[in-house]
XYZ file of C-alpha atoms in Angstrom:
703
model
C 13.248 30.722 56.429
C 12.312 33.675 54.293
C 13.998 32.317 51.136
C 11.669 29.299 51.299
C 8.601 31.448 51.769
C 9.317 34.307 49.390
C 11.730 32.737 46.934
C 11.390 35.370 44.257
C 11.744 38.188 46.746
C 15.202 36.930 47.598
C 16.411 35.481 44.274
C 14.550 37.674 41.821
C 14.805 40.933 43.724
C 11.077 41.457 43.357
C 11.123 44.480 45.637
C 13.030 46.408 42.964
C 10.563 45.532 40.156
C 7.132 45.146 41.749
C 7.400 46.178 45.411
C 3.608 46.177 45.852
C 3.669 42.392 45.651
C 6.050 42.084 48.589
C 4.131 41.800 51.884
C 5.567 43.429 54.975
C 6.596 40.957 57.641
C 4.077 42.329 60.142
C 1.228 41.789 57.660
C 1.475 38.110 58.421
C 3.438 38.050 61.664
C 2.355 40.220 64.609
C 5.098 42.557 65.821
C 6.952 41.767 69.009
C 8.972 44.068 71.204
C 9.240 42.429 74.608
C 9.417 38.715 74.072
C 9.542 36.070 71.369
C 6.153 34.519 70.551
C 5.818 31.136 68.808
C 2.833 31.122 66.456
C 1.116 27.990 65.140
C 2.045 27.039 61.576
C -0.530 28.277 59.104
C -2.010 30.811 61.399
C -2.742 33.170 58.470
C -4.351 30.359 56.397
C -6.720 29.664 59.285
C -7.884 33.234 59.066
C -8.473 32.904 55.286
C -10.264 29.582 55.571
C -12.587 30.894 58.240
C -14.440 32.473 55.326
C -13.232 30.601 52.255
C -13.822 27.254 53.892
C -17.562 27.830 53.583
C -19.104 26.197 50.497
C -21.696 28.925 50.066
C -19.135 31.742 49.779
C -19.610 33.380 46.359
C -19.149 36.657 44.554
C -20.537 38.315 41.450
C -18.102 38.747 38.562
C -19.124 40.040 35.144
C -22.724 39.072 35.794
C -21.908 35.545 36.899
C -21.837 33.969 40.333
C -18.362 32.683 41.155
C -17.607 30.365 44.056
C -14.846 31.450 46.430
C -14.907 28.170 48.307
C -11.559 26.457 48.995
C -11.646 22.753 49.806
C -9.338 22.567 52.783
C -8.776 18.822 52.387
C -7.651 19.192 48.759
C -5.468 22.111 49.695
C -3.694 20.187 52.466
C -3.103 17.240 50.073
C -1.692 19.475 47.345
C 1.888 20.441 46.553
C 1.144 23.839 48.112
C 0.129 22.476 51.503
C 3.018 24.326 53.138
C 2.507 27.446 51.061
C 0.383 30.061 52.782
C -2.499 31.792 51.043
C -0.754 35.164 51.204
C 2.263 33.858 49.312
C 0.120 33.482 46.192
C -2.605 36.031 46.883
C -0.310 38.973 47.526
C -1.505 42.369 48.683
C -3.489 41.229 51.734
C -3.808 43.686 54.656
C -4.166 41.801 57.978
C -5.291 44.882 59.922
C -7.845 45.954 57.310
C -10.994 47.113 59.148
C -13.321 45.026 56.917
C -11.345 41.939 55.788
C -7.687 41.228 55.123
C -8.187 40.172 51.470
C -10.064 43.322 50.501
C -6.835 44.817 49.197
C -5.942 41.771 47.045
C -6.533 43.050 43.514
C -3.900 41.377 41.324
C -4.053 37.871 39.882
C -1.916 35.133 41.345
C 1.612 35.362 39.970
C 3.159 31.892 39.954
C 6.529 33.402 39.049
C 6.963 34.389 42.693
C 8.125 30.801 43.218
C 8.318 29.361 39.688
C 10.296 32.051 37.928
C 11.962 29.845 35.290
C 8.783 27.999 34.319
C 6.767 31.205 34.014
C 9.477 32.806 31.913
C 9.324 29.854 29.478
C 5.528 29.964 29.490
C 5.495 33.671 28.664
C 7.662 32.975 25.593
C 5.443 30.113 24.453
C 2.430 30.199 22.161
C 0.174 29.802 25.180
C 1.818 32.683 27.029
C 1.841 34.938 23.984
C -1.878 34.427 23.446
C -2.568 35.009 27.126
C -0.612 38.268 27.067
C -2.776 39.423 24.160
C -5.875 38.821 26.232
C -7.026 35.798 24.230
C -9.897 34.222 26.147
C -9.006 30.732 24.874
C -5.415 30.860 26.109
C -4.623 28.534 29.047
C -3.165 29.717 32.342
C -1.114 27.780 34.868
C -4.186 26.658 36.803
C -5.866 25.253 33.666
C -3.263 22.515 33.562
C -2.102 22.269 37.174
C -5.314 23.027 39.030
C -6.088 25.796 41.559
C -5.909 24.676 45.170
C -5.466 20.983 44.389
C -2.113 21.202 42.580
C -0.475 17.778 42.360
C 3.101 16.919 41.472
C 3.777 15.515 37.997
C 5.029 12.280 39.549
C 1.744 11.656 41.356
C -0.582 9.314 39.391
C -3.675 11.421 40.137
C -2.067 14.569 38.754
C -3.340 15.843 35.385
C 0.326 16.321 34.438
C 1.246 12.706 35.250
C 2.578 10.852 32.205
C -0.529 8.752 31.590
C -2.830 11.781 32.003
C -1.031 14.361 29.862
C -2.736 13.405 26.587
C -6.158 13.668 28.178
C -5.212 17.034 29.658
C -4.063 18.417 26.310
C -7.157 16.943 24.662
C -9.363 19.318 26.646
C -8.307 22.031 24.202
C -6.614 20.172 21.334
C -9.036 17.245 21.119
C -11.854 17.090 18.584
C -14.083 20.131 19.069
C -11.794 21.685 21.674
C -10.990 25.400 21.814
C -7.645 24.941 20.113
C -8.900 22.330 17.648
C -11.609 24.541 16.146
C -9.041 27.292 15.567
C -6.359 25.007 14.143
C -5.752 25.441 10.412
C -2.727 23.175 9.956
C -2.414 19.824 8.181
C -2.234 17.669 11.315
C -5.926 17.407 12.176
C -6.982 14.943 14.868
C -3.577 15.023 16.532
C -4.773 13.904 19.980
C -6.866 11.072 18.577
C -4.007 10.007 16.309
C -1.587 10.076 19.223
C -3.875 7.775 21.197
C -3.601 5.203 18.391
C 0.138 5.655 17.911
C 2.877 3.458 19.315
C 3.598 6.108 21.953
C -0.040 6.556 22.936
C -0.705 2.828 23.084
C 2.409 2.302 25.193
C 1.364 4.922 27.737
C -2.382 4.482 27.839
C -2.746 0.760 27.159
C 0.484 -0.760 28.454
C 1.231 1.732 31.214
C 4.790 2.373 30.024
C 5.415 5.738 31.642
C 8.796 6.019 29.907
C 7.068 6.438 26.545
C 6.644 9.865 24.996
C 3.698 12.119 25.773
C 2.786 15.573 24.462
C 5.120 17.380 26.846
C 8.100 15.168 25.984
C 8.121 16.452 22.427
C 6.536 19.893 22.794
C 7.879 20.546 26.326
C 5.606 21.455 29.225
C 5.926 25.240 29.371
C 7.795 26.301 26.222
C 5.345 25.131 23.558
C 6.126 26.804 20.221
C 5.040 26.191 16.608
C 7.295 24.083 14.392
C 8.167 27.181 12.361
C 9.886 28.780 15.375
C 13.620 28.004 15.490
C 13.385 27.840 19.291
C 10.777 25.081 19.137
C 11.740 21.537 20.063
C 9.824 20.346 16.991
C 11.514 22.717 14.540
C 13.338 20.860 11.744
C 16.661 21.942 13.186
C 15.772 20.491 16.591
C 13.480 17.527 15.933
C 16.241 14.925 15.774
C 17.592 16.123 19.093
C 14.125 15.917 20.592
C 13.657 12.336 19.400
C 17.181 11.516 20.555
C 16.113 12.170 24.138
C 14.606 8.681 23.984
C 16.080 7.191 20.796
C 19.716 8.066 21.311
C 21.109 4.920 19.682
C 19.111 5.447 16.507
C 20.149 9.086 16.387
C 23.820 8.130 16.635
C 23.309 5.967 13.540
C 21.140 8.476 11.698
C 23.538 11.402 12.072
C 26.060 9.568 9.868
C 23.547 8.833 7.086
C 23.124 10.701 3.806
C 19.801 12.051 5.051
C 21.557 13.887 7.866
C 24.864 14.834 6.264
C 23.814 15.203 2.627
C 22.785 18.281 0.701
C 19.202 18.944 -0.339
C 18.531 19.467 -4.045
C 16.128 22.081 -5.335
C 13.072 22.440 -3.136
C 13.538 18.998 -1.604
C 14.464 19.007 2.071
C 16.487 16.357 3.814
C 14.076 14.155 5.756
C 13.919 14.273 9.512
C 12.330 11.779 11.914
C 8.765 13.031 11.472
C 8.980 13.009 7.673
C 9.125 9.222 7.685
C 7.461 8.344 10.981
C 4.931 11.235 11.070
C 4.295 13.331 14.172
C 1.262 11.995 15.986
C 0.493 8.841 13.968
C 3.735 7.005 14.692
C 3.215 3.253 14.360
C 5.404 0.248 14.997
C 7.853 -0.205 12.158
C 6.828 -3.839 11.842
C 3.119 -2.998 11.643
C 1.307 -3.829 8.396
C 0.242 -0.235 7.807
C 3.746 1.155 8.182
C 5.223 -1.578 5.983
C 2.734 -0.810 3.212
C 3.177 2.950 3.363
C 6.945 3.220 3.718
C 7.567 3.022 -0.046
C 5.034 5.783 -0.693
C 6.674 7.803 2.070
C 10.060 7.496 0.373
C 8.357 8.436 -2.885
C 7.533 11.892 -1.565
C 11.175 12.755 -2.208
C 12.317 9.950 -4.541
C 9.417 10.045 -6.982
C 11.033 8.618 -10.123
C 12.858 5.866 -8.273
C 9.676 4.895 -6.465
C 7.747 4.702 -9.733
C 10.351 2.306 -11.111
C 10.171 0.258 -7.894
C 6.434 -0.262 -8.327
C 7.139 -1.706 -11.783
C 9.225 -4.475 -10.212
C 7.994 -7.719 -8.707
C 8.722 -6.364 -5.221
C 6.707 -3.209 -5.799
C 3.750 -4.978 -7.379
C 3.268 -7.414 -4.505
C 3.447 -4.496 -2.065
C 0.528 -2.949 -3.960
C -1.321 -6.230 -3.464
C -0.858 -5.917 0.291
C 2.071 -8.302 0.782
C 4.506 -6.709 3.220
C 7.145 -9.421 3.567
C 8.856 -8.532 0.294
C 11.842 -6.203 -0.065
C 11.079 -2.515 0.347
C 13.262 0.584 0.371
C 14.681 0.121 3.864
C 15.396 -3.583 3.321
C 17.965 -2.752 0.649
C 19.075 0.791 1.478
C 18.805 0.616 5.255
C 16.542 2.642 7.513
C 18.602 5.095 9.565
C 21.999 4.307 8.031
C 21.298 5.078 4.360
C 24.468 5.818 2.402
C 25.253 6.215 -1.316
C 26.067 2.913 -3.090
C 29.593 4.194 -3.643
C 30.235 4.393 0.095
C 31.993 1.213 1.326
C 29.721 1.159 4.373
C 26.532 1.253 2.267
C 24.253 -1.779 2.199
C 24.445 -1.544 -1.602
C 28.211 -1.223 -1.952
C 29.989 -3.880 -3.998
C 31.250 -5.532 -0.828
C 27.827 -5.648 0.839
C 25.192 -6.002 -1.880
C 25.374 -9.803 -2.137
C 24.808 -10.075 1.605
C 21.983 -7.529 1.413
C 20.185 -9.544 -1.273
C 20.942 -12.670 0.741
C 18.653 -11.484 3.529
C 15.759 -12.751 1.411
C 17.468 -14.826 -1.306
C 19.453 -17.646 0.270
C 21.323 -18.389 -2.941
C 22.417 -14.812 -3.555
C 25.654 -14.391 -5.506
C 27.532 -11.718 -7.430
C 25.767 -12.151 -10.787
C 22.363 -12.401 -9.150
C 23.021 -9.098 -7.392
C 23.556 -7.596 -10.847
C 19.784 -7.356 -11.250
C 18.953 -3.742 -12.136
C 16.475 -2.847 -9.410
C 15.327 0.544 -10.691
C 16.013 0.062 -14.407
C 13.389 1.342 -16.836
C 12.787 0.664 -20.520
C 12.313 4.410 -21.013
C 16.085 4.982 -20.806
C 17.471 3.646 -24.087
C 21.032 4.831 -23.491
C 21.418 3.504 -19.953
C 19.507 0.231 -20.392
C 19.653 -0.700 -24.119
C 18.861 -4.410 -23.666
C 15.762 -3.598 -21.657
C 14.657 -0.920 -24.128
C 14.999 -3.114 -27.223
C 13.249 -6.031 -25.504
C 10.338 -3.778 -24.608
C 10.207 -2.332 -28.128
C 10.162 -5.801 -29.721
C 7.436 -7.082 -27.400
C 5.355 -3.946 -27.934
C 5.673 -4.239 -31.717
C 4.726 -7.927 -31.539
C 1.680 -7.186 -29.403
C 0.448 -4.249 -31.476
C 1.177 -5.989 -34.777
C -0.672 -9.161 -33.794
C -3.763 -7.322 -32.624
C -3.854 -5.007 -35.634
C -3.562 -7.892 -38.117
C -6.079 -10.213 -36.502
C -8.318 -7.359 -35.443
C -8.739 -6.406 -39.094
C -9.183 -10.087 -39.947
C -11.986 -10.354 -37.385
C -13.730 -7.179 -38.551
C -13.581 -8.380 -42.158
C -15.001 -11.781 -41.196
C -17.872 -10.381 -39.134
C -20.224 -9.411 -42.031
C -19.813 -12.829 -43.667
C -20.500 -14.537 -40.354
C -23.659 -12.491 -39.826
C -24.917 -13.514 -43.266
C -24.312 -17.183 -42.407
C -26.332 -17.098 -39.167
C -29.631 -18.274 -40.648
C -28.069 -21.125 -42.591
C -26.106 -22.253 -39.543
C -29.271 -22.408 -37.427
C -30.975 -24.485 -40.094
C -28.099 -26.973 -40.095
C -28.259 -27.379 -36.320
C -32.043 -27.701 -36.368
C -31.898 -30.441 -39.002
C -29.935 -32.792 -36.743
C -31.910 -35.945 -35.952
C -31.755 -37.430 -32.440
C -29.342 -40.353 -32.225
C -27.770 -39.569 -35.603
C -24.110 -40.445 -35.836
C -21.622 -37.580 -35.732
C -18.182 -36.910 -37.157
C -15.355 -37.251 -34.632
C -13.088 -34.245 -35.075
C -11.015 -34.550 -31.881
C -9.907 -37.612 -29.960
C -10.072 -38.135 -26.203
C -6.465 -37.112 -25.528
C -6.875 -33.891 -27.512
C -10.111 -33.005 -25.720
C -8.782 -33.633 -22.226
C -5.554 -31.826 -22.938
C -7.598 -28.852 -24.072
C -9.492 -28.956 -20.771
C -6.136 -28.699 -19.019
C -5.221 -25.825 -21.341
C -8.392 -23.973 -20.341
C -7.933 -24.565 -16.611
C -4.248 -23.662 -16.561
C -4.571 -20.695 -18.914
C -7.446 -19.118 -17.001
C -5.577 -19.628 -13.736
C -2.382 -18.138 -15.151
C -4.198 -15.227 -16.782
C -6.277 -14.253 -13.751
C -3.462 -14.540 -11.210
C -0.903 -13.013 -13.561
C -3.026 -10.006 -14.463
C -3.574 -9.206 -10.783
C 0.190 -8.790 -10.529
C 0.572 -6.845 -13.778
C -2.203 -4.416 -12.841
C -1.566 -4.489 -9.091
C -2.094 -0.722 -8.834
C -5.812 -1.058 -9.613
C -8.633 -1.908 -7.249
C -10.046 -4.768 -9.323
C -6.686 -6.559 -9.354
C -6.289 -6.073 -5.619
C -9.826 -7.366 -4.993
C -9.254 -10.517 -7.066
C -5.911 -11.119 -5.384
C -7.475 -10.716 -1.948
C -10.300 -13.117 -2.855
C -7.757 -15.739 -3.931
C -5.737 -15.536 -0.728
C -3.587 -12.500 -1.411
C -0.315 -12.549 -3.277
C 0.767 -15.775 -1.602
C -2.440 -17.518 -2.639
C -2.290 -16.298 -6.234
C 1.405 -17.210 -6.344
C 0.661 -20.820 -5.431
C -2.164 -21.000 -7.986
C 0.066 -19.466 -10.664
C 2.858 -21.967 -10.110
C 0.521 -24.966 -10.032
C -1.025 -23.768 -13.300
C 2.475 -23.400 -14.754
C 3.243 -27.020 -13.863
C -0.021 -28.081 -15.541
C 1.082 -26.143 -18.628
C 4.417 -27.950 -18.759
C 2.570 -31.245 -18.267
C 0.060 -30.821 -21.103
C 2.766 -29.484 -23.398
C 4.988 -32.489 -22.696
C 2.033 -34.869 -23.014
C 1.160 -33.368 -26.394
C 4.718 -33.872 -27.651
C 4.522 -37.503 -26.529
C 1.202 -37.848 -28.363
C 2.767 -36.422 -31.528
C 5.630 -38.911 -31.339
C 3.156 -41.773 -30.896
C 1.047 -40.520 -33.784
C 4.109 -40.301 -35.997
C 5.021 -43.912 -35.201
C 1.480 -45.062 -35.965
C 1.512 -43.239 -39.303
C 4.694 -44.968 -40.444
C 5.816 -41.695 -42.036
C 9.228 -40.097 -41.822
C 9.565 -37.021 -39.647
C 9.790 -34.888 -42.781
C 6.562 -36.246 -44.256
C 4.834 -36.163 -40.874
C 5.780 -32.561 -40.136
C 5.317 -31.205 -43.650
C 2.382 -33.389 -44.726
C -1.081 -32.081 -45.661
C -2.513 -32.724 -42.176
C 0.417 -31.097 -40.381
C -0.116 -28.104 -38.108
C 2.796 -26.302 -39.741
C 1.855 -23.658 -42.332
C 2.366 -24.600 -45.980
C 1.809 -23.163 -49.437
C -1.879 -24.072 -49.435
C -2.405 -22.024 -46.253
C -1.042 -18.947 -47.995
C -3.375 -19.534 -50.913
C -6.373 -20.058 -48.606
C -5.552 -16.859 -46.729
C -5.676 -14.868 -49.964
C -8.894 -16.636 -51.012
C -10.422 -15.924 -47.585
C -9.629 -12.214 -47.830
C -11.247 -12.123 -51.284
C -14.284 -13.909 -49.839
C -14.459 -11.378 -47.014
C -14.686 -8.486 -49.487
C -16.955 -10.269 -51.983
C -14.353 -10.967 -54.656
C -14.499 -14.748 -54.523
C -16.134 -17.833 -53.003
C -15.404 -19.236 -49.560
C -12.310 -21.495 -49.693
C -12.785 -25.242 -49.288
C -10.910 -25.678 -46.024
C -9.276 -28.933 -45.094
C -8.630 -30.376 -41.650
C -6.822 -27.273 -40.372
C -7.251 -23.643 -41.397
C -4.479 -21.069 -41.390
C -5.878 -19.283 -38.332
C -6.078 -22.555 -36.406
C -2.461 -23.253 -37.252
C -1.553 -19.801 -36.007
C -3.350 -20.492 -32.720
C -1.554 -23.821 -32.426
C 1.913 -22.428 -33.103
C 1.178 -19.495 -30.805
C 0.937 -22.010 -27.969
C 4.424 -23.292 -28.809
C 5.733 -19.726 -28.932
C 3.915 -18.758 -25.763
C 5.001 -21.782 -23.748
C 8.587 -21.222 -24.849
C 8.650 -17.479 -24.191
C 6.399 -17.287 -21.150
C 7.584 -20.617 -19.798
C 11.303 -19.901 -19.972
C 11.002 -16.326 -18.713
C 8.724 -17.590 -15.947
C 11.319 -20.145 -14.870
C 13.954 -17.404 -14.780
C 11.706 -15.362 -12.491
C 10.834 -18.442 -10.426
C 14.457 -19.489 -9.911
C 16.493 -16.305 -10.479
C 19.413 -17.386 -8.286
C 19.967 -20.490 -10.441
C 19.551 -18.920 -13.872
C 21.799 -15.949 -13.086
C 24.662 -18.394 -12.632
C 24.309 -18.899 -16.380
C 22.997 -15.488 -17.400
C 23.785 -11.889 -16.343
C 21.722 -10.301 -13.583
C 20.051 -7.851 -15.963
C 18.469 -10.802 -17.774
C 15.955 -10.884 -14.910
C 14.822 -7.446 -16.106
C 14.544 -8.742 -19.672
C 12.652 -11.841 -18.532
C 10.211 -9.656 -16.593
C 9.291 -7.661 -19.711
C 8.974 -10.779 -21.873
C 6.866 -12.617 -19.312
C 4.558 -9.682 -18.673
C 4.022 -8.490 -22.244
C 3.801 -11.948 -23.812
C 1.251 -12.911 -21.158
C -0.777 -9.789 -21.964
C -0.608 -10.669 -25.666
C -1.685 -14.267 -25.039
C -4.506 -13.284 -22.698
C -5.805 -10.579 -24.995
C -5.557 -12.790 -28.094
C -7.286 -15.819 -26.559
C -10.127 -13.848 -24.989
C -10.824 -11.750 -28.098
C -9.536 -13.188 -31.397
C -9.609 -16.880 -30.467
C -12.986 -16.575 -28.728
C -14.413 -14.898 -31.844
C -12.959 -17.464 -34.243
C -14.337 -20.414 -32.292
C -17.376 -19.252 -30.301
C -18.470 -15.662 -30.822
C -18.816 -15.597 -34.590
C -22.502 -14.933 -35.155
C -22.872 -18.274 -36.983
C -21.325 -20.124 -34.002
C -22.657 -17.997 -31.123
C -22.824 -18.493 -28.178
C -20.466 -21.494 -28.115
C -19.160 -24.227 -30.386
C -18.896 -27.335 -28.165
C -16.843 -29.401 -30.611
C -13.602 -29.038 -28.597
C -15.409 -30.476 -25.546
C -17.434 -33.237 -27.200
C -15.009 -33.897 -30.053
C -18.067 -34.276 -32.316
C -19.803 -32.263 -35.005
C -22.821 -33.082 -37.156
C -22.212 -34.403 -40.632
C -23.930 -31.402 -42.194
C -21.727 -29.007 -40.242
C -18.667 -31.030 -41.226
C -19.544 -30.877 -44.922
C -20.194 -27.149 -44.643
C -17.161 -26.245 -42.543
C -14.482 -28.628 -43.935
C -15.544 -29.543 -47.473
C -12.070 -30.502 -48.668
C -11.452 -32.829 -45.717
C -14.891 -34.412 -46.230
C -14.215 -35.011 -49.910
C -10.764 -36.514 -49.222
C -12.154 -38.934 -46.597
C -14.934 -40.030 -48.945
C -12.469 -40.579 -51.784
C -10.243 -42.668 -49.504
C -13.212 -44.582 -48.090
C -12.258 -43.566 -44.546
C -15.248 -41.441 -43.577
C -17.037 -44.224 -41.714
C -13.974 -44.720 -39.504
C -14.563 -41.249 -38.070
C -18.277 -41.619 -37.372
C -19.289 -42.048 -33.712
C -22.417 -42.075 -31.585
C -23.577 -38.777 -30.034
C -22.270 -38.018 -26.551
C -24.475 -38.554 -23.526
C -26.612 -35.390 -23.163
C -25.661 -35.154 -19.490
C -21.984 -34.984 -20.427
C -22.762 -32.397 -23.101
C -24.622 -30.324 -20.503
C -21.704 -30.573 -18.055
C -19.234 -29.532 -20.747
C -21.414 -26.572 -21.705
C -21.626 -25.407 -18.092
C -17.857 -25.638 -17.839
C -17.412 -23.917 -21.196
C -19.744 -21.020 -20.434
C -18.051 -20.547 -17.060
C -14.671 -20.348 -18.775
C -16.040 -17.958 -21.396
C -17.568 -15.765 -18.694
C -14.333 -15.573 -16.730
C -12.337 -14.829 -19.852
C -14.726 -12.115 -21.040
C -14.830 -10.491 -17.602
C -11.061 -10.395 -17.431
C -10.620 -9.010 -20.938
C -13.161 -6.240 -20.243
C -11.160 -5.218 -17.166
C -7.923 -5.332 -19.163
C -9.342 -3.248 -22.025
C -10.678 -0.610 -19.622
C -7.306 -0.529 -17.891
C -5.372 -0.189 -21.148
C -7.663 2.627 -22.281
C -7.803 4.650 -19.071
C -5.248 3.508 -16.476
C -2.342 1.796 -18.241
C 1.149 2.396 -16.892
């Protein structure tokens, strides 16, 4: 039937537009006047293949030798097996004296049969470039083949689902004709697609229902994303994705991202804004989970910054992806304003939303201010004033004791020579003064272990946005590992604090004193009038206006260190418990107290860490006359000469009371001293390393 042979002649009225392309019937079929003759099918093809079936048939074209060979086997296996040569190569003259194809001068026009596809192709980027004469532009045969055209449902076809990416990669792959000309932001698109969830599904799992290049860009109507007609234009992208993800689209079209109004230069996000174009990964993949908050931050910058100041945001920075992120609270494709009853964050739903992670979620717990910031005094006054108080406490403490340390330094340098002489004068086996008992020494070991553990693991969370914090966290087992260490160290802290209180009670009973006399007595760790006097005398000594005070058992700076532990355990300990068990404590306290506890815990910990590793280390170990370490807290012993020099008032009082000999003990085993020094130097090294990192962060990267 003629409509099957010359489809466009019949349907497209080709004879009216390009009559030269329409062959006369007798050019293929010999005329008959007397009787009907039945010709073999493909009689004209046989004539063509008599020449073109020879492998050595060539021609010269633009200085190059071009093969004119047609593989008959491939041709008969192709989709065009029943299409005669003359249907594509129009203009042949069967009765030409030389050869029938001598009059074929025009290129093959696929629109003779594929009118709709060619029309779309001509409108596409490929077709437009081809019409301009661009040598890099593809033609039909570049994708479909020449005489071996296969159907797109045949696995060996270049247009079969699992082969499309490889086909497109011939031009759009790395170094391809299209790739070297591409100036957009989506470099490596073919390679990225191969690693995407779509590419892996098609190429690795053989899921032919997954998306390939042509599913998103179409096969013949490929247009840039800036063209409103393009399937990847912002106005059309959701519809394109909906071809496969219809259920998600039905949800998304009711969300604020689809129905809302853009503000300023910000555009409402479409599918590819969150999932990307060619790098689409599984939504439960680690990479996607880590990046989703940053992705949201492209539009919601301020809110995202406040998120990264929360516990959730900090652990995300440390690589932990199981914590709550934007979509866990707001939803993914069904995001609605909190005022909308259907929103995940509406009053009716927020408790349940928090309950996805927090089993004990309740109304007051859900009152936690997720994106609150201390920078907004009017909106969050409690948070602002807490931050201001903690900042003033931190700055004030470091300014006061920093000046104290700087003033002490010259005096300590002058005492270096004398201190060395005292240590050198010690005779082997000579009895020593016992300054600390066994319980005090071992409790201090627990203080060192727990404090270092708390400081290191805590600072990785506080400075989670920096590489050094992330590296330490990773080395300690990630956030989960540091979290376990932090909590164990906290329990050790509560233990040694409780044990010390018990020791104080026992000591009070042994003394036979009343609580008033015990707490306010001369050997008490509470400050008294004498401490104020010694502070003034010390300052005068620093500046050369008086002699060094005759210190007793405890100096004013040691009492400050001691009371700072009480303050720190109370402040850091209680706020830490609130953060450890927020569901319980918010039954007694408002939800915003979690925000307050976070500031207290973080800033007080920074103060404690900075003070211990700078001021306390200087007072006890790094003073030039004590450098590099004073082991008395480990051994509990000091030489008699050092005791007389360092605590003259205490020495005199013990002599007057006849109690000095009670405090004299044998030197500690040198092996134990060596072990304590190794432990001590290790602790000092860790503390110094951490404080250097903190100081550099505060100076150059603090947020």
